[in-house]
């Protein structure tokens, strides 16, 4: 739907009012995207991404549009208002059909002066408010009612008396019933009467409307209304109003006081701004963080008018220069704080001032002729300052374009070696995040070539971190190690921030190598350095990585503590991608502890966030983890849907696809769909990197056991008992082999799923009973695997107690209190700590193969009464 109309007719207000009144019809929310400052398809994507809080990571317009469309589609039935689209109509065909096609449940409302001509576009032409036709219907006219209502706000006691009605009717007719013009005129009623105001407007119309106005009567009426407001201002107010045109987006009082120069003897800028606000020439944004965070903005038509007045006064160049100087200084200051203790506040400031900073960057290249070296330096510093905000919130392509403009400018030769190295290192980081590894390496190499000319160790280290991560993601581990060591050789001993980052990067390399102990140690050493430096971004990443490594080791309570701290840090920074990953880790912890409802709630949050930001990789990974959880809960149809959605999301052949194909094969095999199962396992084993990653090979090895069991069932049904036994033996042999990988949760879960399946394959006989040593030194699973507990006597004591309960009172649970007494017979433990300890211990028993046999009960825990259990004879 497109709402069309002249400037000031009320298109934006109508759209906002519709969103408010029809909110219940859009459970996914109503999102209002102001496109006033957008240009081109990238500009549309950037504005929409900022509105929806979608960090745009794609390096091209099509990718950003697809990510946005997926993010919108994930929210279900939503309303997206694209406001002030008229200057972007030429790009309508390239944007709107893509969004509509990929998000069919969403509704798009466009406000514009021109139709988009997109197929299926519905048009609502919005005209001025109805005018009074005669003297009798003045009070019923919507235009008059709006004027009277707004005038009454500034001129208390104003009413539509018999004498006033003809003057009000004449006034609204002169303004053609345009809502914005009426509101501006009403604001003048603080000092004017309707007669005086009408006289001013009529004399102005003689010049503009009946003569030289080229914009038509409606345009003339709006401009005349603003002009009347202008002439009603005192000289100081006119000066401040004109200077406000230099801002883009919105601005705060501190910026206004620094940029607007009124000279000696002038009143306070704050007082003049308040006066302009009272006259409706300035709009005030609601505070975002507190009472001192108010910001001002100008409507587009008013800003254009103010810009003309600024030029007439000959003050444009000086105002632009002050604007650039202020924002360059402030942005550089805040950027230095972005990775420190004030990082949250710094990134918030950079996001709030993004439009002003982009204006500084753009104006640096708008002069006629070659760009001046001083302007290029300003643009370079602004681009670097925006980097911390854009790399988290996107769009990444914008960050790359800002650096491209600087490094490719004719005046780039004026950049000193330090500034050029910083710009190249920043662009290298952006290219890596976008997945453009060749360009990332090229920029990093150019930074290295500057090493003899620059003193900026930070840029050199960042460039080598980029090389490290690129090599790592390409599977070139030896080169990653070498690049990291070169980076560490440049870091000064007292630079705690870079020392911490180097340790975190080393930890990530260790994770890729499967060396979980070394990875954990690196992250633990990095954490105090991140905290000391106030590096919240990397502290959150280290906490999240520690959560994952502790999960692999089965230290679930420690893992949860790290995960919850990571959530708090990422939430403070507004890093929703990392937040989604942390919720997925917390879901895995809850799942391992047997808290299915809690796990599903975390997964739901993670999936919702990943969908809302259009992050296909994170969404696919989380859906894959959820699919394995659903399979182990034997919710096969839901598991199949989750795995298939994950594979659609990970359609770029990421290594996670291997495990998901294998889990899907297990689902299909368990459901008796053998052809589909064989096809899924064939897909899992097809890519070469399926065999190169140890965890993937282990997952496939264990999960293929489900296909063995399905073939055994099929052979049994066909009377082929020898074949059935052969397939069953094949499944058991998969468990008998030594562990195929260092501790990894995905491999552990795959093994446990096969153990559970063997327990439930047919009716178990006494030979496949759970066999427990009477003193808890070991136990043997129904699958035949023996588990040693001689060094974990706590687990043995708990299992002995549960087995005694199983034999004496089958189906009756043991209470938490009784289990704690059995597990810790000589300790006095507070109830909260006792429950936590017990949950961790029982989780360890589940991980050792008792997942399907150890059941939760509202009154405690018990062993499955349908599975035979017995104590081994003493001496066995």
PDB file of C-alpha atoms in Angstrom, residues 155-269:
ATOM      1  CA  UNK A 155      -3.107  30.589  23.106  1.00  0.00           C
ATOM      2  CA  UNK A 156      -5.039  29.470  26.130  1.00  0.00           C
ATOM      3  CA  UNK A 157      -8.681  30.406  25.977  1.00  0.00           C
ATOM      4  CA  UNK A 158      -8.732  30.549  22.176  1.00  0.00           C
ATOM      5  CA  UNK A 159     -12.142  29.440  20.941  1.00  0.00           C
ATOM      6  CA  UNK A 160     -14.148  29.494  17.719  1.00  0.00           C
ATOM      7  CA  UNK A 161     -16.509  32.321  18.563  1.00  0.00           C
ATOM      8  CA  UNK A 162     -19.002  33.834  16.137  1.00  0.00           C
ATOM      9  CA  UNK A 163     -16.551  36.637  15.291  1.00  0.00           C
ATOM     10  CA  UNK A 164     -13.571  34.277  15.065  1.00  0.00           C
ATOM     11  CA  UNK A 165     -15.176  31.669  12.798  1.00  0.00           C
ATOM     12  CA  UNK A 166     -14.943  33.655   9.507  1.00  0.00           C
ATOM     13  CA  UNK A 167     -11.289  34.525  10.140  1.00  0.00           C
ATOM     14  CA  UNK A 168     -10.384  30.905  10.993  1.00  0.00           C
ATOM     15  CA  UNK A 169     -12.230  29.716   7.866  1.00  0.00           C
ATOM     16  CA  UNK A 170     -10.366  32.214   5.692  1.00  0.00           C
ATOM     17  CA  UNK A 171      -7.050  31.187   7.232  1.00  0.00           C
ATOM     18  CA  UNK A 172      -7.463  27.449   6.608  1.00  0.00           C
ATOM     19  CA  UNK A 173      -8.592  28.159   3.041  1.00  0.00           C
ATOM     20  CA  UNK A 174      -5.450  30.212   2.417  1.00  0.00           C
ATOM     21  CA  UNK A 175      -3.417  27.248   3.666  1.00  0.00           C
ATOM     22  CA  UNK A 176      -5.386  24.776   1.505  1.00  0.00           C
ATOM     23  CA  UNK A 177      -6.125  22.602   4.532  1.00  0.00           C
ATOM     24  CA  UNK A 178      -2.576  21.215   4.665  1.00  0.00           C
ATOM     25  CA  UNK A 179      -2.060  19.788   8.189  1.00  0.00           C
ATOM     26  CA  UNK A 180       1.591  20.826   8.554  1.00  0.00           C
ATOM     27  CA  UNK A 181       0.836  24.350   7.359  1.00  0.00           C
ATOM     28  CA  UNK A 182      -2.083  24.560   9.785  1.00  0.00           C
ATOM     29  CA  UNK A 183       0.053  23.445  12.711  1.00  0.00           C
ATOM     30  CA  UNK A 184       2.799  25.923  11.877  1.00  0.00           C
ATOM     31  CA  UNK A 185       0.255  28.712  11.584  1.00  0.00           C
ATOM     32  CA  UNK A 186      -1.390  27.702  14.859  1.00  0.00           C
ATOM     33  CA  UNK A 187       1.990  27.895  16.608  1.00  0.00           C
ATOM     34  CA  UNK A 188       2.102  31.610  15.703  1.00  0.00           C
ATOM     35  CA  UNK A 189      -1.063  32.207  17.739  1.00  0.00           C
ATOM     36  CA  UNK A 190       1.102  32.669  20.816  1.00  0.00           C
ATOM     37  CA  UNK A 191       1.859  36.218  19.568  1.00  0.00           C
ATOM     38  CA  UNK A 192      -0.471  36.781  16.553  1.00  0.00           C
ATOM     39  CA  UNK A 193      -4.194  37.042  16.192  1.00  0.00           C
ATOM     40  CA  UNK A 194      -5.869  35.219  13.307  1.00  0.00           C
ATOM     41  CA  UNK A 195      -6.429  38.579  11.594  1.00  0.00           C
ATOM     42  CA  UNK A 196      -2.738  39.527  11.781  1.00  0.00           C
ATOM     43  CA  UNK A 197      -1.641  36.060  10.743  1.00  0.00           C
ATOM     44  CA  UNK A 198      -4.070  36.077   7.831  1.00  0.00           C
ATOM     45  CA  UNK A 199      -2.766  39.458   6.699  1.00  0.00           C
ATOM     46  CA  UNK A 200       0.835  38.203   6.743  1.00  0.00           C
ATOM     47  CA  UNK A 201      -0.063  35.119   4.762  1.00  0.00           C
ATOM     48  CA  UNK A 202      -2.073  37.018   2.146  1.00  0.00           C
ATOM     49  CA  UNK A 203       0.690  39.513   1.478  1.00  0.00           C
ATOM     50  CA  UNK A 204       3.208  36.723   1.142  1.00  0.00           C
ATOM     51  CA  UNK A 205       0.931  34.784  -1.210  1.00  0.00           C
ATOM     52  CA  UNK A 206       0.784  37.726  -3.583  1.00  0.00           C
ATOM     53  CA  UNK A 207       4.486  37.114  -4.263  1.00  0.00           C
ATOM     54  CA  UNK A 208       4.786  33.344  -4.137  1.00  0.00           C
ATOM     55  CA  UNK A 209       1.486  31.636  -4.944  1.00  0.00           C
ATOM     56  CA  UNK A 210      -0.026  33.941  -7.511  1.00  0.00           C
ATOM     57  CA  UNK A 211       3.277  34.710  -9.165  1.00  0.00           C
ATOM     58  CA  UNK A 212       6.541  32.895  -9.114  1.00  0.00           C
ATOM     59  CA  UNK A 213       5.777  29.702  -7.201  1.00  0.00           C
ATOM     60  CA  UNK A 214       6.719  26.722  -9.311  1.00  0.00           C
ATOM     61  CA  UNK A 215       5.695  24.128  -6.831  1.00  0.00           C
ATOM     62  CA  UNK A 216       1.954  24.500  -7.253  1.00  0.00           C
ATOM     63  CA  UNK A 217      -0.449  26.007  -4.781  1.00  0.00           C
ATOM     64  CA  UNK A 218      -0.010  23.317  -2.147  1.00  0.00           C
ATOM     65  CA  UNK A 219       3.764  23.624  -2.141  1.00  0.00           C
ATOM     66  CA  UNK A 220       3.457  27.365  -2.035  1.00  0.00           C
ATOM     67  CA  UNK A 221       1.097  27.215   0.914  1.00  0.00           C
ATOM     68  CA  UNK A 222       3.500  25.078   2.924  1.00  0.00           C
ATOM     69  CA  UNK A 223       6.489  27.260   2.105  1.00  0.00           C
ATOM     70  CA  UNK A 224       4.521  30.380   2.893  1.00  0.00           C
ATOM     71  CA  UNK A 225       3.486  28.976   6.238  1.00  0.00           C
ATOM     72  CA  UNK A 226       7.132  28.316   7.085  1.00  0.00           C
ATOM     73  CA  UNK A 227       8.063  31.747   5.726  1.00  0.00           C
ATOM     74  CA  UNK A 228       5.494  33.375   7.969  1.00  0.00           C
ATOM     75  CA  UNK A 229       6.989  31.517  10.914  1.00  0.00           C
ATOM     76  CA  UNK A 230      10.457  32.694   9.853  1.00  0.00           C
ATOM     77  CA  UNK A 231       9.430  36.345   9.706  1.00  0.00           C
ATOM     78  CA  UNK A 232       7.890  36.055  13.150  1.00  0.00           C
ATOM     79  CA  UNK A 233      11.257  35.055  14.655  1.00  0.00           C
ATOM     80  CA  UNK A 234      13.624  37.534  16.250  1.00  0.00           C
ATOM     81  CA  UNK A 235      17.161  37.783  14.771  1.00  0.00           C
ATOM     82  CA  UNK A 236      18.700  35.340  17.259  1.00  0.00           C
ATOM     83  CA  UNK A 237      15.980  32.793  16.594  1.00  0.00           C
ATOM     84  CA  UNK A 238      16.458  33.179  12.843  1.00  0.00           C
ATOM     85  CA  UNK A 239      20.196  32.617  13.205  1.00  0.00           C
ATOM     86  CA  UNK A 240      19.799  29.450  15.305  1.00  0.00           C
ATOM     87  CA  UNK A 241      17.029  28.113  13.064  1.00  0.00           C
ATOM     88  CA  UNK A 242      19.206  28.546   9.950  1.00  0.00           C
ATOM     89  CA  UNK A 243      22.204  26.897  11.582  1.00  0.00           C
ATOM     90  CA  UNK A 244      20.150  23.873  12.642  1.00  0.00           C
ATOM     91  CA  UNK A 245      20.004  22.920   8.947  1.00  0.00           C
ATOM     92  CA  UNK A 246      23.627  21.779   9.073  1.00  0.00           C
ATOM     93  CA  UNK A 247      22.695  18.771  11.254  1.00  0.00           C
ATOM     94  CA  UNK A 248      21.486  15.451   9.842  1.00  0.00           C
ATOM     95  CA  UNK A 249      19.275  12.997  11.632  1.00  0.00           C
ATOM     96  CA  UNK A 250      19.027  14.537  15.092  1.00  0.00           C
ATOM     97  CA  UNK A 251      21.325  16.420  17.446  1.00  0.00           C
ATOM     98  CA  UNK A 252      21.632  17.122  21.142  1.00  0.00           C
ATOM     99  CA  UNK A 253      22.028  20.351  23.046  1.00  0.00           C
ATOM    100  CA  UNK A 254      25.778  19.933  23.533  1.00  0.00           C
ATOM    101  CA  UNK A 255      26.313  19.636  19.761  1.00  0.00           C
ATOM    102  CA  UNK A 256      24.129  22.677  19.122  1.00  0.00           C
ATOM    103  CA  UNK A 257      26.106  24.794  21.572  1.00  0.00           C
ATOM    104  CA  UNK A 258      29.384  23.794  19.921  1.00  0.00           C
ATOM    105  CA  UNK A 259      28.292  24.083  16.271  1.00  0.00           C
ATOM    106  CA  UNK A 260      26.010  27.148  16.368  1.00  0.00           C
ATOM    107  CA  UNK A 261      28.063  30.333  16.715  1.00  0.00           C
ATOM    108  CA  UNK A 262      25.982  33.420  17.523  1.00  0.00           C
ATOM    109  CA  UNK A 263      28.825  35.697  18.503  1.00  0.00           C
ATOM    110  CA  UNK A 264      29.181  37.991  21.510  1.00  0.00           C
ATOM    111  CA  UNK A 265      26.136  39.129  23.454  1.00  0.00           C
ATOM    112  CA  UNK A 266      23.890  36.362  22.144  1.00  0.00           C
ATOM    113  CA  UNK A 267      21.352  34.565  24.319  1.00  0.00           C
ATOM    114  CA  UNK A 268      21.936  30.955  25.372  1.00  0.00           C
ATOM    115  CA  UNK A 269      21.472  28.510  22.487  1.00  0.00           C
TER     116      UNK A 269
END
